[in-house]
PDB file of C-alpha atoms in Angstrom:
ATOM      1  CA  MET A  13     100.376  89.927  99.925  1.00  0.00           C
ATOM      2  CA  GLN A  14      99.468  92.610  97.577  1.00  0.00           C
ATOM      3  CA  TYR A  15      98.249  96.069  98.558  1.00  0.00           C
ATOM      4  CA  THR A  16      96.185  98.760  96.479  1.00  0.00           C
ATOM      5  CA  ILE A  17      96.222 102.234  98.157  1.00  0.00           C
ATOM      6  CA  THR A  18      94.860 105.319  97.207  1.00  0.00           C
ATOM      7  CA  LEU A  19      96.839 108.566  97.846  1.00  0.00           C
ATOM      8  CA  THR A  20      94.936 111.856  97.826  1.00  0.00           C
ATOM      9  CA  ALA A  21      97.269 115.131  96.834  1.00  0.00           C
ATOM     10  CA  GLY A  22      99.928 116.049  99.141  1.00  0.00           C
ATOM     11  CA  GLU A  23      98.176 113.890 101.956  1.00  0.00           C
ATOM     12  CA  PRO A  24     100.657 111.241 103.260  1.00  0.00           C
ATOM     13  CA  GLN A  25      99.011 107.884 103.624  1.00  0.00           C
ATOM     14  CA  ARG A  26     100.128 105.167 106.106  1.00  0.00           C
ATOM     15  CA  GLN A  27      99.506 101.640 105.187  1.00  0.00           C
ATOM     16  CA  GLU A  28     100.703  98.691 107.801  1.00  0.00           C
ATOM     17  CA  PHE A  29     102.084  95.583 106.583  1.00  0.00           C
ATOM     18  CA  SER A  30     104.441  92.592 107.384  1.00  0.00           C
ATOM     19  CA  GLY A  31     107.384  90.820 105.714  1.00  0.00           C
ATOM     20  CA  GLN A  32     111.152  91.286 104.208  1.00  0.00           C
ATOM     21  CA  THR A  33     110.411  91.879 100.821  1.00  0.00           C
ATOM     22  CA  PHE A  34     109.028  94.938  99.573  1.00  0.00           C
ATOM     23  CA  VAL A  35     108.430  95.887  96.016  1.00  0.00           C
ATOM     24  CA  LEU A  36     106.401  99.096  94.520  1.00  0.00           C
ATOM     25  CA  LEU A  37     104.605  97.462  91.262  1.00  0.00           C
ATOM     26  CA  ASP A  38     102.911 100.721  90.187  1.00  0.00           C
ATOM     27  CA  THR A  39     102.510 104.408  91.346  1.00  0.00           C
ATOM     28  CA  GLY A  40      99.068 105.204  88.895  1.00  0.00           C
ATOM     29  CA  ALA A  41      98.810 108.452  87.202  1.00  0.00           C
ATOM     30  CA  SER A  42     101.817 110.020  89.367  1.00  0.00           C
ATOM     31  CA  PRO A  43     105.389 109.277  87.564  1.00  0.00           C
ATOM     32  CA  THR A  44     106.858 109.329  91.358  1.00  0.00           C
ATOM     33  CA  ILE A  45     105.809 109.143  95.059  1.00  0.00           C
ATOM     34  CA  ASP A  46     107.719 109.877  98.226  1.00  0.00           C
ATOM     35  CA  MET A  47     108.017 106.869 100.851  1.00  0.00           C
ATOM     36  CA  ALA A  48     108.989 106.076 104.386  1.00  0.00           C
ATOM     37  CA  LEU A  49     109.359 102.630 104.943  1.00  0.00           C
ATOM     38  CA  GLU A  50     109.042 101.641 108.889  1.00  0.00           C
ATOM     39  CA  VAL A  51     110.591  98.504 111.034  1.00  0.00           C
ATOM     40  CA  LEU A  52     108.465  98.079 114.399  1.00  0.00           C
ATOM     41  CA  GLY A  53     106.594 101.156 113.087  1.00  0.00           C
ATOM     42  CA  PHE A  54     109.681 103.244 113.339  1.00  0.00           C
ATOM     43  CA  ALA A  55     110.392 104.985 109.991  1.00  0.00           C
ATOM     44  CA  VAL A  56     113.969 103.566 108.967  1.00  0.00           C
ATOM     45  CA  GLU A  57     114.575 104.703 105.330  1.00  0.00           C
ATOM     46  CA  ASN A  58     112.945 107.964 103.633  1.00  0.00           C
ATOM     47  CA  PHE A  59     112.642 107.926  99.821  1.00  0.00           C
ATOM     48  CA  ASN A  60     112.143 110.885  97.563  1.00  0.00           C
ATOM     49  CA  GLY A  61     110.787 110.636  93.665  1.00  0.00           C
ATOM     50  CA  VAL A  62     110.830 106.525  93.623  1.00  0.00           C
ATOM     51  CA  ARG A  63     109.476 104.970  90.390  1.00  0.00           C
ATOM     52  CA  ARG A  64     107.455 101.828  89.902  1.00  0.00           C
ATOM     53  CA  GLY A  65     109.979  98.466  89.589  1.00  0.00           C
ATOM     54  CA  LEU A  66     111.552 100.429  93.457  1.00  0.00           C
ATOM     55  CA  LYS A  67     112.480  96.671  95.257  1.00  0.00           C
ATOM     56  CA  ILE A  68     113.934  96.541  98.753  1.00  0.00           C
ATOM     57  CA  GLN A  69     115.047  93.479 101.276  1.00  0.00           C
ATOM     58  CA  SER A  70     115.380  93.652 104.509  1.00  0.00           C
ATOM     59  CA  PRO A  71     119.261  92.770 105.048  1.00  0.00           C
ATOM     60  CA  GLY A  72     118.776  90.704 108.808  1.00  0.00           C
ATOM     61  CA  ALA A  73     115.763  89.201 110.517  1.00  0.00           C
ATOM     62  CA  GLU A  74     113.620  92.358 111.421  1.00  0.00           C
ATOM     63  CA  GLN A  75     110.612  92.730 108.553  1.00  0.00           C
ATOM     64  CA  PHE A  76     109.122  95.743 107.278  1.00  0.00           C
ATOM     65  CA  THR A  77     106.053  96.861 109.471  1.00  0.00           C
ATOM     66  CA  GLY A  78     104.669  99.673 107.259  1.00  0.00           C
ATOM     67  CA  ALA A  79     105.187 102.563 105.107  1.00  0.00           C
ATOM     68  CA  THR A  80     103.762 106.186 104.810  1.00  0.00           C
ATOM     69  CA  PHE A  81     103.196 106.977 101.102  1.00  0.00           C
ATOM     70  CA  THR A  82     102.939 110.336  99.720  1.00  0.00           C
ATOM     71  CA  SER A  83     101.674 111.985  95.881  1.00  0.00           C
ATOM     72  CA  ALA A  84     102.073 115.209  94.278  1.00  0.00           C
ATOM     73  CA  VAL A  85      98.729 113.926  92.360  1.00  0.00           C
ATOM     74  CA  ASN A  86      95.945 111.775  93.572  1.00  0.00           C
ATOM     75  CA  THR A  87      96.971 108.115  92.646  1.00  0.00           C
ATOM     76  CA  THR A  88      96.289 104.746  93.485  1.00  0.00           C
ATOM     77  CA  ILE A  89      99.333 103.151  93.760  1.00  0.00           C
ATOM     78  CA  GLN A  90     100.072  98.934  94.464  1.00  0.00           C
ATOM     79  CA  VAL A  91     102.824  96.918  96.213  1.00  0.00           C
ATOM     80  CA  VAL A  92     103.819  93.756  97.200  1.00  0.00           C
ATOM     81  CA  VAL A  93     104.930  92.885 100.710  1.00  0.00           C
ATOM     82  CA  SER A  94     106.609  88.986 101.037  1.00  0.00           C
ATOM     83  CA  ALA A  95     108.237  86.972 103.190  1.00  0.00           C
ATOM     84  CA  ALA A  96     109.862  85.612  99.801  1.00  0.00           C
ATOM     85  CA  ASN A  97     113.125  87.623  97.678  1.00  0.00           C
ATOM     86  CA  ILE A  98     110.605  88.124  94.847  1.00  0.00           C
ATOM     87  CA  SER A  99     111.486  90.388  92.046  1.00  0.00           C
ATOM     88  CA  ILE A 100     109.322  91.901  89.509  1.00  0.00           C
ATOM     89  CA  GLY A 101     110.931  91.892  85.806  1.00  0.00           C
ATOM     90  CA  TYR A 102     110.194  95.503  83.946  1.00  0.00           C
ATOM     91  CA  GLN A 103     111.986  98.670  82.821  1.00  0.00           C
ATOM     92  CA  ASP A 104     110.475 102.147  82.272  1.00  0.00           C
ATOM     93  CA  GLY A 105     111.016 103.150  78.550  1.00  0.00           C
ATOM     94  CA  ALA A 106     113.192 100.681  76.983  1.00  0.00           C
ATOM     95  CA  ASN A 107     113.365  99.495  73.431  1.00  0.00           C
ATOM     96  CA  VAL A 108     114.195  96.257  71.917  1.00  0.00           C
ATOM     97  CA  ASN A 109     115.405  96.007  68.603  1.00  0.00           C
ATOM     98  CA  ALA A 110     116.490  92.918  68.165  1.00  0.00           C
ATOM     99  CA  THR A 111     117.908  90.803  64.735  1.00  0.00           C
ATOM    100  CA  ILE A 112     117.177  87.116  65.331  1.00  0.00           C
ATOM    101  CA  VAL A 113     119.426  84.605  63.215  1.00  0.00           C
ATOM    102  CA  GLY A 114     119.093  80.809  63.664  1.00  0.00           C
ATOM    103  CA  PRO A 115     117.678  77.783  61.866  1.00  0.00           C
ATOM    104  CA  LEU A 116     114.182  78.087  60.425  1.00  0.00           C
ATOM    105  CA  PRO A 117     111.574  77.829  61.617  1.00  0.00           C
ATOM    106  CA  LEU A 118     111.908  79.672  65.030  1.00  0.00           C
ATOM    107  CA  THR A 119     109.188  79.492  67.751  1.00  0.00           C
ATOM    108  CA  VAL A 120     108.010  82.659  68.801  1.00  0.00           C
ATOM    109  CA  SER A 121     105.768  83.181  72.095  1.00  0.00           C
ATOM    110  CA  ASN A 122     103.491  86.048  72.651  1.00  0.00           C
ATOM    111  CA  ASP A 123     102.746  84.964  76.212  1.00  0.00           C
ATOM    112  CA  ARG A 124     102.709  87.795  78.229  1.00  0.00           C
ATOM    113  CA  GLY A 125      99.650  87.977  80.547  1.00  0.00           C
ATOM    114  CA  SER A 126      96.519  90.777  80.746  1.00  0.00           C
ATOM    115  CA  LEU A 127      96.066  94.461  81.191  1.00  0.00           C
ATOM    116  CA  ALA A 128      94.806  93.422  84.508  1.00  0.00           C
ATOM    117  CA  ASN A 129      98.357  92.095  85.340  1.00  0.00           C
ATOM    118  CA  PRO A 130     100.980  94.150  86.773  1.00  0.00           C
ATOM    119  CA  VAL A 131     103.508  92.611  84.504  1.00  0.00           C
ATOM    120  CA  TYR A 132     101.557  92.602  81.650  1.00  0.00           C
ATOM    121  CA  VAL A 133     103.935  94.186  78.823  1.00  0.00           C
ATOM    122  CA  ASN A 134     102.266  96.511  75.943  1.00  0.00           C
ATOM    123  CA  SER A 135     105.310  96.785  74.179  1.00  0.00           C
ATOM    124  CA  VAL A 136     109.236  96.106  74.844  1.00  0.00           C
ATOM    125  CA  THR A 137     111.912  97.943  73.218  1.00  0.00           C
ATOM    126  CA  TYR A 138     115.488  98.360  74.459  1.00  0.00           C
ATOM    127  CA  SER A 139     118.410 100.243  73.248  1.00  0.00           C
ATOM    128  CA  ASP A 140     122.239  99.562  74.127  1.00  0.00           C
ATOM    129  CA  ALA A 141     124.158 102.086  71.476  1.00  0.00           C
ATOM    130  CA  PRO A 142     127.131 102.961  72.107  1.00  0.00           C
ATOM    131  CA  ALA A 143     128.520 106.193  73.798  1.00  0.00           C
ATOM    132  CA  ALA A 144     128.082 109.331  71.270  1.00  0.00           C
ATOM    133  CA  THR A 145     129.683 111.941  73.844  1.00  0.00           C
ATOM    134  CA  LEU A 146     131.373 112.181  77.086  1.00  0.00           C
ATOM    135  CA  GLN A 147     131.832 115.493  78.750  1.00  0.00           C
ATOM    136  CA  ASP A 148     133.471 116.279  82.384  1.00  0.00           C
ATOM    137  CA  ASN A 149     131.892 118.830  84.477  1.00  0.00           C
ATOM    138  CA  ALA A 150     134.060 121.411  86.616  1.00  0.00           C
ATOM    139  CA  ALA A 151     133.051 120.768  90.631  1.00  0.00           C
ATOM    140  CA  VAL A 152     130.629 122.447  92.048  1.00  0.00           C
ATOM    141  CA  ALA A 153     130.722 123.327  95.734  1.00  0.00           C
ATOM    142  CA  VAL A 154     128.457 122.522  97.724  1.00  0.00           C
ATOM    143  CA  GLY A 155     126.821 123.436 100.827  1.00  0.00           C
ATOM    144  CA  GLY A 156     124.027 122.911 103.252  1.00  0.00           C
ATOM    145  CA  ALA A 157     121.704 125.057 101.497  1.00  0.00           C
ATOM    146  CA  GLY A 158     121.817 122.427  98.611  1.00  0.00           C
ATOM    147  CA  ALA A 159     123.704 123.259  95.006  1.00  0.00           C
ATOM    148  CA  ALA A 160     122.410 122.181  91.414  1.00  0.00           C
ATOM    149  CA  LEU A 161     124.396 119.687  89.687  1.00  0.00           C
ATOM    150  CA  LEU A 162     123.447 118.975  86.511  1.00  0.00           C
ATOM    151  CA  ALA A 163     120.075 119.809  84.837  1.00  0.00           C
ATOM    152  CA  ALA A 164     117.766 117.022  82.837  1.00  0.00           C
ATOM    153  CA  LYS A 165     119.122 115.748  80.074  1.00  0.00           C
ATOM    154  CA  SER A 166     117.221 113.019  77.590  1.00  0.00           C
ATOM    155  CA  ASN A 167     119.993 111.570  75.968  1.00  0.00           C
ATOM    156  CA  ARG A 168     122.151 111.219  79.069  1.00  0.00           C
ATOM    157  CA  LYS A 169     122.860 107.350  79.281  1.00  0.00           C
ATOM    158  CA  ASN A 170     125.020 107.397  82.622  1.00  0.00           C
ATOM    159  CA  ILE A 171     126.731 110.039  85.302  1.00  0.00           C
ATOM    160  CA  ARG A 172     129.426 109.571  87.579  1.00  0.00           C
ATOM    161  CA  PHE A 173     129.475 111.507  90.634  1.00  0.00           C
ATOM    162  CA  THR A 174     132.620 112.196  93.110  1.00  0.00           C
ATOM    163  CA  ASN A 175     132.961 114.000  95.992  1.00  0.00           C
ATOM    164  CA  ILE A 176     136.539 115.646  96.157  1.00  0.00           C
ATOM    165  CA  GLY A 177     135.684 117.664  98.909  1.00  0.00           C
ATOM    166  CA  THR A 178     136.386 116.994 102.895  1.00  0.00           C
ATOM    167  CA  ASP A 179     132.939 116.229 104.313  1.00  0.00           C
ATOM    168  CA  SER A 180     130.282 113.995 103.096  1.00  0.00           C
ATOM    169  CA  VAL A 181     127.815 114.950 100.638  1.00  0.00           C
ATOM    170  CA  ALA A 182     124.126 113.720  99.396  1.00  0.00           C
ATOM    171  CA  ILE A 183     123.016 113.594  96.152  1.00  0.00           C
ATOM    172  CA  GLY A 184     119.388 112.954  94.784  1.00  0.00           C
ATOM    173  CA  PHE A 185     116.438 114.762  92.797  1.00  0.00           C
ATOM    174  CA  THR A 186     115.915 118.781  92.663  1.00  0.00           C
ATOM    175  CA  GLY A 187     114.886 120.170  96.220  1.00  0.00           C
ATOM    176  CA  ILE A 188     116.985 117.112  98.470  1.00  0.00           C
ATOM    177  CA  THR A 189     117.599 118.178 102.216  1.00  0.00           C
ATOM    178  CA  TRP A 190     120.083 116.508 104.029  1.00  0.00           C
ATOM    179  CA  ALA A 191     117.300 115.024 106.614  1.00  0.00           C
ATOM    180  CA  ASN A 192     115.958 113.184 103.971  1.00  0.00           C
ATOM    181  CA  ARG A 193     119.243 111.672 102.320  1.00  0.00           C
ATOM    182  CA  CYS A 194     119.498 108.487 100.415  1.00  0.00           C
ATOM    183  CA  ILE A 195     122.723 108.509  98.822  1.00  0.00           C
ATOM    184  CA  VAL A 196     126.028 109.653 100.491  1.00  0.00           C
ATOM    185  CA  LEU A 197     129.676 110.112  99.199  1.00  0.00           C
ATOM    186  CA  ASP A 198     132.132 110.669 101.670  1.00  0.00           C
ATOM    187  CA  SER A 199     135.236 112.320 100.307  1.00  0.00           C
ATOM    188  CA  GLY A 200     136.698 110.544  97.742  1.00  0.00           C
ATOM    189  CA  ASP A 201     133.387 108.490  97.335  1.00  0.00           C
ATOM    190  CA  THR A 202     132.596 107.908  93.727  1.00  0.00           C
ATOM    191  CA  TRP A 203     128.386 107.246  92.632  1.00  0.00           C
ATOM    192  CA  VAL A 204     127.603 105.703  88.971  1.00  0.00           C
ATOM    193  CA  GLU A 205     123.921 106.202  87.970  1.00  0.00           C
ATOM    194  CA  ASP A 206     122.576 105.044  85.313  1.00  0.00           C
ATOM    195  CA  ARG A 207     118.830 104.285  86.013  1.00  0.00           C
ATOM    196  CA  ALA A 208     117.762 107.899  86.447  1.00  0.00           C
ATOM    197  CA  ALA A 209     120.610 109.666  85.010  1.00  0.00           C
ATOM    198  CA  ASN A 210     118.571 111.694  82.780  1.00  0.00           C
ATOM    199  CA  MET A 211     116.961 113.713  85.551  1.00  0.00           C
ATOM    200  CA  ALA A 212     117.709 116.544  86.800  1.00  0.00           C
ATOM    201  CA  TRP A 213     120.405 115.940  90.061  1.00  0.00           C
ATOM    202  CA  ALA A 214     121.278 118.133  92.934  1.00  0.00           C
ATOM    203  CA  ALA A 215     123.140 118.063  96.277  1.00  0.00           C
ATOM    204  CA  VAL A 216     123.378 119.074  99.899  1.00  0.00           C
ATOM    205  CA  THR A 217     125.524 118.495 102.788  1.00  0.00           C
ATOM    206  CA  ASP A 218     124.713 118.898 106.336  1.00  0.00           C
ATOM    207  CA  THR A 219     124.678 122.147 108.132  1.00  0.00           C
ATOM    208  CA  GLY A 220     128.091 124.330 108.457  1.00  0.00           C
ATOM    209  CA  LYS A 221     129.433 121.474 106.399  1.00  0.00           C
ATOM    210  CA  SER A 222     130.993 122.055 102.679  1.00  0.00           C
ATOM    211  CA  ALA A 223     131.659 119.673  99.811  1.00  0.00           C
ATOM    212  CA  SER A 224     133.038 119.772  96.446  1.00  0.00           C
ATOM    213  CA  VAL A 225     131.475 117.733  93.732  1.00  0.00           C
ATOM    214  CA  THR A 226     132.507 116.914  90.187  1.00  0.00           C
ATOM    215  CA  THR A 227     130.298 115.039  87.639  1.00  0.00           C
ATOM    216  CA  GLN A 228     130.965 113.161  84.186  1.00  0.00           C
ATOM    217  CA  GLU A 229     128.260 112.390  81.666  1.00  0.00           C
ATOM    218  CA  VAL A 230     127.904 109.688  79.082  1.00  0.00           C
ATOM    219  CA  MET A 231     125.666 110.851  76.290  1.00  0.00           C
ATOM    220  CA  VAL A 232     124.188 108.751  73.314  1.00  0.00           C
TER     221      VAL A 232
END
């Protein structure tokens, strides 16, 4: 079922639903939102700074029963919750430059939906140029107060994060706390990020713990 939810800036809005697959179709006027996903009325996952296209599927028989959404600005979002394993195939900021070689005539279809359809495509571009620069950065010491790992960089295509410390560390967007951790690296773990590599990244540990994170940047 599809839900349209109006959010007021800074005010959490709870929506009840039931299903095993959750898809965030659109975030409206806000580029990102925060979300707490519920099972049996209790929050089981917290997500900060998520963008449209996020898909989450329950790993077991339990169904999602609701979520609380928060936006920094007034916006209207759209979500789909279903018992089926559904997917929405779109990607922000992709560019496609295609050279088509084949027998003539070529059959071309431009059936792309309508403006009211959430999967409407206004224009599609895609770029998969090879890397131009690879940069290995010095380790960053991380504690319970958090630390910045990388500033935003528009031409960064990929990041590899490795925890070379002894304690677990959480990585995410600027302002991440241990309480809202999502990506957690134990000692020796590596995370490869290619969906949000251009954004600023930070890290934090639990209170009284410490870690050391190295990063490797791939630029185009």
